[in-house]
Coordinates of C-alpha atoms and ligand atoms in Angstrom, one line a residue:
M1 CA -153.3 -115.0 77.0
D2 CA -155.6 -118.2 77.4
K3 CA -159.2 -116.7 76.0
L4 CA -161.2 -118.8 79.2
V5 CA -159.0 -116.7 81.6
E6 CA -159.1 -113.4 78.6
K7 CA -162.7 -113.3 78.9
L8 CA -163.1 -113.9 82.6
R9 CA -160.6 -111.4 83.2
K10 CA -161.9 -108.0 81.1
E11 CA -166.0 -109.6 81.4
H12 CA -165.9 -110.9 84.3
D13 CA -168.2 -113.8 84.2
L14 CA -168.0 -117.0 81.5
S15 CA -170.4 -119.5 80.5
D16 CA -171.8 -122.2 82.5
D17 CA -169.5 -125.0 79.7
E18 CA -167.0 -122.4 80.1
L19 CA -166.5 -122.3 84.1
R20 CA -167.0 -126.9 83.7
E21 CA -164.3 -126.8 81.0
L22 CA -162.3 -124.0 83.3
I23 CA -162.9 -125.2 87.3
E24 CA -162.7 -129.2 85.7
S25 CA -159.2 -128.3 83.7
G26 CA -156.1 -127.8 85.8
S27 CA -154.2 -126.7 83.0
Y28 CA -155.6 -123.1 82.9
D29 CA -154.3 -122.5 86.9
A30 CA -150.9 -121.0 86.0
E31 CA -152.4 -118.4 84.0
L32 CA -155.5 -118.5 85.9
F33 CA -153.1 -117.8 88.8
K34 CA -151.2 -115.0 87.4
A35 CA -154.7 -112.9 86.1
A36 CA -156.2 -112.7 89.9
D37 CA -153.2 -111.3 91.2
E38 CA -153.0 -109.0 88.9
M39 CA -157.1 -108.3 89.1
R40 CA -156.4 -107.9 93.2
R41 CA -153.4 -105.6 92.1
E42 CA -155.1 -103.4 90.6
T43 CA -158.0 -103.2 93.0
Y44 CA -157.1 -103.6 96.8
G45 CA -153.1 -102.9 95.1
D46 CA -151.0 -105.4 97.4
A47 CA -152.7 -104.8 101.2
V48 CA -153.8 -108.3 102.8
Y49 CA -156.2 -107.6 105.7
L50 CA -155.8 -109.1 108.8
R51 CA -158.8 -109.7 111.0
G52 CA -159.5 -110.4 114.3
L53 CA -161.1 -113.7 115.1
I54 CA -162.1 -114.7 118.1
E55 CA -164.0 -118.0 118.6
F56 CA -166.1 -117.2 122.0
T57 CA -168.5 -120.3 122.4
S58 CA -167.7 -123.9 120.9
Y59 CA -171.6 -124.7 121.6
C60 CA -173.9 -125.8 118.6
R61 CA -177.6 -126.6 118.3
N62 CA -177.1 -127.7 115.3
N63 CA -175.8 -131.0 113.5
C64 CA -174.4 -129.4 110.0
L65 CA -172.9 -133.6 108.8
Y66 CA -169.1 -132.0 108.8
C67 CA -167.8 -130.3 111.9
G68 CA -166.6 -131.4 114.7
L69 CA -169.0 -128.7 116.3
R70 CA -172.1 -130.4 115.7
A71 CA -174.0 -131.3 118.7
A72 CA -174.0 -134.8 118.6
N73 CA -170.7 -134.6 118.8
K74 CA -170.2 -136.4 122.4
N75 CA -166.3 -136.2 123.0
A76 CA -165.8 -131.9 121.1
E77 CA -165.0 -130.2 124.6
R78 CA -166.9 -127.2 125.1
Y79 CA -166.2 -123.8 126.3
R80 CA -167.6 -120.3 126.7
L81 CA -166.0 -116.5 126.8
T82 CA -167.1 -114.4 129.6
E83 CA -167.7 -111.1 127.5
D84 CA -165.3 -110.1 130.1
E85 CA -162.4 -112.9 127.7
I86 CA -164.1 -111.7 125.4
M87 CA -162.6 -107.7 126.0
E88 CA -159.7 -109.0 127.1
C89 CA -159.3 -110.1 123.0
C90 CA -160.4 -107.0 121.8
D91 CA -157.9 -105.3 124.1
E92 CA -155.3 -107.1 122.4
G93 CA -156.2 -107.1 119.5
Y94 CA -156.6 -104.2 119.3
E95 CA -153.2 -103.4 121.0
L96 CA -151.6 -105.8 117.7
G97 CA -152.9 -102.8 115.9
Y98 CA -156.2 -105.1 114.2
R99 CA -159.4 -103.0 113.7
T100 CA -162.2 -105.4 112.5
F101 CA -163.2 -108.9 115.5
V102 CA -164.8 -111.2 113.9
L103 CA -166.4 -112.5 117.0
Q104 CA -167.1 -116.5 115.9
G105 CA -169.4 -119.2 117.1
G106 CA -171.0 -122.2 116.6
E107 CA -175.3 -121.9 117.2
D108 CA -174.9 -121.1 121.3
P109 CA -179.4 -120.5 122.4
Y110 CA -177.0 -119.2 126.0
F111 CA -175.8 -115.9 124.2
T112 CA -179.3 -114.8 124.0
D113 CA -179.6 -111.9 122.2
D114 CA -179.5 -110.0 124.9
K115 CA -176.1 -111.0 125.1
I116 CA -174.8 -110.5 121.9
C117 CA -176.6 -106.7 121.7
G118 CA -174.4 -106.2 125.1
I119 CA -171.4 -107.0 123.5
V120 CA -171.5 -105.4 120.0
R121 CA -172.6 -102.4 122.6
R122 CA -169.5 -103.0 125.1
I123 CA -166.4 -103.3 122.1
K124 CA -168.3 -100.2 119.8
E125 CA -168.1 -98.4 123.0
K126 CA -164.8 -98.8 124.1
Y127 CA -163.1 -98.3 120.1
P128 CA -165.7 -96.8 118.4
D129 CA -162.7 -96.8 115.0
C130 CA -163.4 -101.0 115.1
A131 CA -165.7 -103.0 113.1
V132 CA -167.5 -105.9 114.8
T133 CA -168.0 -109.2 112.6
L134 CA -170.2 -110.8 113.9
S135 CA -170.6 -115.1 113.6
I136 CA -172.8 -116.4 114.6
G137 CA -174.8 -118.8 112.5
E138 CA -178.6 -118.8 111.7
R139 CA -180.8 -116.2 113.9
S140 CA -184.7 -113.9 112.9
R141 CA -184.6 -110.8 110.8
E142 CA -185.4 -108.8 114.2
S143 CA -181.9 -110.2 116.1
Y144 CA -179.9 -109.7 113.1
A145 CA -182.2 -106.1 113.4
R146 CA -181.1 -106.5 117.3
Y147 CA -177.6 -106.5 116.3
K148 CA -177.0 -103.9 113.4
E149 CA -179.1 -102.0 115.9
A150 CA -176.3 -102.4 119.1
G151 CA -173.0 -101.6 116.7
A152 CA -172.4 -104.1 114.5
D153 CA -171.7 -103.8 111.2
R154 CA -170.3 -107.7 109.0
Y155 CA -172.3 -110.3 109.5
L156 CA -170.5 -113.9 108.1
L157 CA -172.4 -116.6 107.1
R158 CA -171.4 -119.5 104.5
H159 CA -174.6 -120.6 102.1
E160 CA -172.1 -124.1 102.3
T161 CA -174.0 -124.7 99.2
A162 CA -175.9 -123.1 96.9
N163 CA -177.9 -126.8 95.1
A164 CA -180.8 -127.5 97.8
E165 CA -180.5 -131.8 97.5
H166 CA -176.0 -131.2 97.7
Y167 CA -177.6 -128.8 101.0
A168 CA -179.1 -131.5 102.0
R169 CA -177.0 -133.9 102.4
L170 CA -174.9 -132.4 104.5
H171 CA -177.1 -131.2 106.5
P172 CA -179.9 -132.8 108.9
T173 CA -183.5 -132.1 107.9
N174 CA -184.2 -129.9 110.3
M175 CA -182.4 -126.9 108.3
S176 CA -182.3 -125.6 104.5
R177 CA -180.9 -123.7 101.7
N178 CA -184.1 -121.6 101.5
E179 CA -183.5 -120.9 105.5
R180 CA -180.1 -120.2 105.2
R181 CA -180.4 -118.4 102.1
R182 CA -183.3 -115.6 104.6
C183 CA -181.2 -115.7 106.1
L184 CA -178.7 -113.9 103.9
Y185 CA -180.9 -111.9 102.5
D186 CA -182.3 -110.8 105.9
L187 CA -178.6 -109.5 106.7
R188 CA -178.1 -108.1 103.3
E189 CA -181.6 -105.6 103.5
L190 CA -180.4 -105.2 107.2
G191 CA -178.0 -102.9 105.5
Y192 CA -174.4 -105.3 106.8
Q193 CA -171.7 -105.7 105.1
V194 CA -172.4 -109.7 104.2
G195 CA -170.3 -112.6 103.9
S196 CA -171.5 -116.0 102.9
G197 CA -168.6 -118.6 100.9
F198 CA -168.6 -122.3 101.0
M199 CA -166.5 -125.2 101.0
V200 CA -164.8 -126.6 98.4
G201 CA -164.6 -131.0 97.7
S202 CA -167.7 -131.5 100.7
P203 CA -169.1 -135.1 100.7
Y204 CA -171.3 -135.2 96.5
Q205 CA -170.0 -131.9 95.6
T206 CA -169.4 -132.0 92.0
T207 CA -168.9 -129.1 89.3
E208 CA -172.2 -128.3 88.5
N209 CA -172.5 -127.5 92.3
L210 CA -169.9 -125.2 92.5
I211 CA -171.2 -123.8 89.0
E212 CA -174.2 -123.2 90.9
D213 CA -172.3 -121.3 93.7
L214 CA -170.5 -119.1 91.5
R215 CA -174.4 -118.4 90.2
F216 CA -175.6 -118.0 93.4
L217 CA -173.0 -115.1 94.7
Q218 CA -173.7 -113.2 91.5
E219 CA -177.1 -113.3 92.7
L220 CA -176.3 -112.3 96.7
R221 CA -173.1 -109.9 95.3
P222 CA -171.4 -109.6 99.2
D223 CA -168.9 -108.6 99.7
M224 CA -166.3 -110.8 101.0
I225 CA -166.2 -114.5 99.7
G226 CA -165.1 -117.0 102.0
I227 CA -164.0 -120.4 100.9
G228 CA -161.4 -123.0 102.1
P229 CA -161.0 -127.3 101.8
Y230 CA -163.7 -129.1 103.4
I231 CA -161.4 -130.8 105.3
T232 CA -162.3 -134.6 107.2
H233 CA -163.1 -134.9 110.9
K234 CA -163.0 -137.8 113.1
D235 CA -166.0 -138.0 115.1
T236 CA -168.6 -136.8 112.2
P237 CA -170.8 -138.9 109.7
F238 CA -168.4 -137.6 106.9
K239 CA -165.1 -139.8 108.9
D240 CA -164.7 -141.4 105.7
E241 CA -165.2 -138.5 103.0
K242 CA -162.1 -137.8 101.4
G243 CA -161.4 -133.8 102.1
G244 CA -161.1 -130.9 99.1
S245 CA -158.0 -130.0 97.2
L246 CA -155.6 -127.9 97.5
E247 CA -155.1 -126.9 93.6
L248 CA -158.8 -126.8 93.8
S249 CA -159.7 -124.1 96.6
L250 CA -156.9 -122.5 94.6
R251 CA -158.4 -122.2 91.2
M252 CA -161.8 -121.3 92.5
L253 CA -160.4 -118.5 94.8
A254 CA -158.8 -116.7 91.4
I255 CA -161.9 -117.9 89.7
L256 CA -163.9 -115.5 92.2
R257 CA -161.4 -112.8 92.5
L258 CA -162.0 -112.6 88.2
M259 CA -165.8 -113.7 88.6
F260 CA -166.0 -110.2 92.0
P261 CA -162.8 -107.8 91.7
Y262 CA -164.1 -106.3 94.2
A263 CA -164.3 -109.0 96.9
L264 CA -163.6 -109.9 99.9
L265 CA -161.6 -113.2 99.8
P266 CA -160.0 -114.4 102.7
S267 CA -156.7 -116.5 102.3
T268 CA -158.4 -119.4 104.9
T269 CA -156.9 -121.2 108.1
A270 CA -158.3 -124.5 105.8
L271 CA -155.8 -123.8 104.8
G272 CA -153.8 -123.4 105.5
T273 CA -154.3 -126.3 107.2
I274 CA -154.2 -128.9 104.7
D275 CA -150.5 -127.3 103.0
P276 CA -147.9 -125.8 104.9
N277 CA -148.5 -123.1 102.4
G278 CA -152.0 -122.9 101.5
R279 CA -152.3 -119.6 102.5
E280 CA -149.5 -118.2 100.7
L281 CA -150.6 -119.2 97.9
G282 CA -154.2 -118.6 98.6
L283 CA -152.6 -115.0 98.5
K284 CA -151.6 -115.1 95.5
A285 CA -154.1 -116.9 93.5
G286 CA -156.3 -113.4 94.7
G287 CA -157.1 -114.0 98.4
N288 CA -157.1 -110.7 100.6
V289 CA -157.9 -111.5 103.9
V290 CA -156.3 -113.4 106.4
M291 CA -158.6 -113.5 110.3
P292 CA -154.6 -114.4 112.3
N293 CA -156.9 -116.1 115.5
L294 CA -157.3 -114.1 118.5
S295 CA -159.4 -116.8 121.2
P296 CA -157.7 -117.6 124.6
V297 CA -154.3 -120.3 123.4
R298 CA -156.2 -122.8 126.4
V299 CA -159.5 -122.4 124.0
R300 CA -158.5 -122.7 120.4
K301 CA -157.6 -126.6 119.9
K302 CA -161.2 -127.3 121.8
Y303 CA -162.1 -124.9 118.0
A304 CA -162.1 -128.0 116.3
I305 CA -164.4 -127.7 113.4
Y306 CA -161.9 -130.3 111.6
D307 CA -158.9 -132.2 112.6
N308 CA -155.2 -131.6 112.5
K309 CA -156.4 -126.9 112.5
I310 CA -153.5 -124.4 112.8
C311 CA -153.0 -122.3 115.3
T312 CA -153.5 -124.3 118.6
G313 CA -150.5 -125.0 120.0
E314 CA -148.3 -123.0 122.3
E315 CA -146.6 -121.4 119.5
S316 CA -149.8 -120.2 118.1
A317 CA -149.9 -117.6 121.2
Q318 CA -149.5 -114.4 118.6
C319 CA -150.0 -115.4 115.1
R320 CA -150.3 -111.7 113.6
G321 CA -146.0 -112.1 113.7
C322 CA -146.0 -115.0 111.5
L323 CA -149.1 -114.1 108.8
E324 CA -146.9 -111.3 109.2
R325 CA -143.8 -113.2 108.5
R326 CA -146.8 -115.5 105.7
I327 CA -147.2 -112.4 104.2
E328 CA -144.7 -111.0 103.1
S329 CA -142.8 -113.2 102.2
A330 CA -145.4 -114.3 99.4
G331 CA -144.5 -110.8 98.3
Y332 CA -147.9 -108.7 100.5
R333 CA -148.2 -105.7 102.8
A334 CA -150.2 -106.7 106.2
V335 CA -152.8 -104.3 106.4
T336 CA -154.5 -103.1 109.7
D337 CA -157.6 -100.4 108.9
R338 CA -160.4 -101.0 108.8
G339 CA -160.6 -103.2 105.3
D340 CA -164.1 -101.9 103.7
V341 CA -164.9 -103.5 100.2
K342 CA -163.4 -100.9 97.8
R343 CA -167.2 -100.9 95.4
V344 CA -171.1 -99.7 96.3
R345 CA -172.7 -102.6 95.8
S346 CA -173.9 -102.3 92.0
Q347 CA -170.9 -102.4 90.7
K348 CA -169.8 -106.3 90.1
Ligands
5AD401 N1 -164.2 -127.7 107.3 C1 -163.9 -127.1 106.6 N2 -164.8 -126.0 106.7 C2 -165.7 -126.7 108.1 N3 -167.2 -125.7 107.9 C3 -167.3 -126.6 109.0 N4 -166.9 -127.7 109.6 C4 -166.2 -128.5 107.9 C5 -164.9 -128.5 106.9 N5 -164.9 -130.1 108.5 C6 -166.3 -124.5 107.5 C7 -168.3 -124.1 107.5 C8 -169.1 -123.2 108.7 C9 -167.5 -122.6 108.4 C10 -167.8 -121.6 110.3 O1 -166.4 -123.9 109.1 O2 -168.1 -123.5 105.8 O3 -169.6 -122.0 107.8
SF4_402 FE1 -172.7 -124.6 113.9 FE2 -171.5 -124.0 112.3 FE3 -170.6 -126.8 112.6 FE4 -173.2 -126.5 112.2 S1 -170.6 -125.6 110.6 S2 -172.5 -127.6 113.2 S3 -173.9 -124.4 112.7 S4 -170.7 -124.9 114.6
FES403 FE1 -151.7 -118.3 113.5 FE2 -149.3 -118.7 112.4 S1 -151.0 -118.2 112.4 S2 -149.2 -119.5 113.9

């Protein structure tokens, strides 16, 4: 095996120079993906964990420059699911075997802390054997504490980019890398299982930025790391920017698997959007989570963070069956239990 890949496999770390070489050269990919797959089989076997995703509001007060749901996008169709509709998604998901529900939305002030806590409590009362994951952006420490109290188990909030200047080029001036970090550390301290992550190939991103992302993740040590290619949305300021590549996305996924053997690594919808085989390839490069869409089919097209998002048509009513076939065809096994992370925080 190549020395670089071998070192990363053994030590779960490399110098910046070595990482740069690995990230910029495609010549290690075959070995890298093979080593990443071996590592995931050592830690998690052939299991791929399913998380039922409920996109419950497409309203957002923010203006991230890359995202189709940004407040300034007047072409975006907005919707909110009612509490009963959210419960119906959970009912359907439970029937399908899901034991994790991910409530994801834009930063929508309509969903006050009281409303969020009410929804979390209702799901946990009806389905105490399920994990509830929130993904609703930046809120105060007090709010996060209240959701935890109400029963939320996990929280997903990507750091997007670890570099302050790069962060400032992707976001309006009222958002900052430091506030995002504050949120992530608060969530961790409050006892959530935390997911973070970044986009691959976002505008202005350099190799150095990607290395900084890896270093930040080494510091934060999240339980889950979600990455996917940046994909252009036609109604954003970045409409003329090109998207991230499949190759680099898979390479970063494999590096993450070797750096963080126990991390939960989703093979994302964005990966499946830029290549019909993207999610299968993501699993083979170290991914071990997929998030089938449980949102009502009538709203799916409206949750358009980027162009051409998959799983939004009529045929996608049951992502479960589709994904299960894909997981099996890639050589893995779909698992529906809660799939908590398999490590204690002191482990790498
Ligand atoms: N392309 C890819 N990913 C995107 N996200 C937002 N906009 C885009 C885009 N245009 C990602 C961000 C966010 C997550 C919910 O979706 O990383 O955290
Ligand atoms: Fe809103 Fe999230 Fe999109 Fe930013 S990435 S505009 S916070 S939905
Ligand atoms: Fe959603 Fe295939 S996974 S349609």
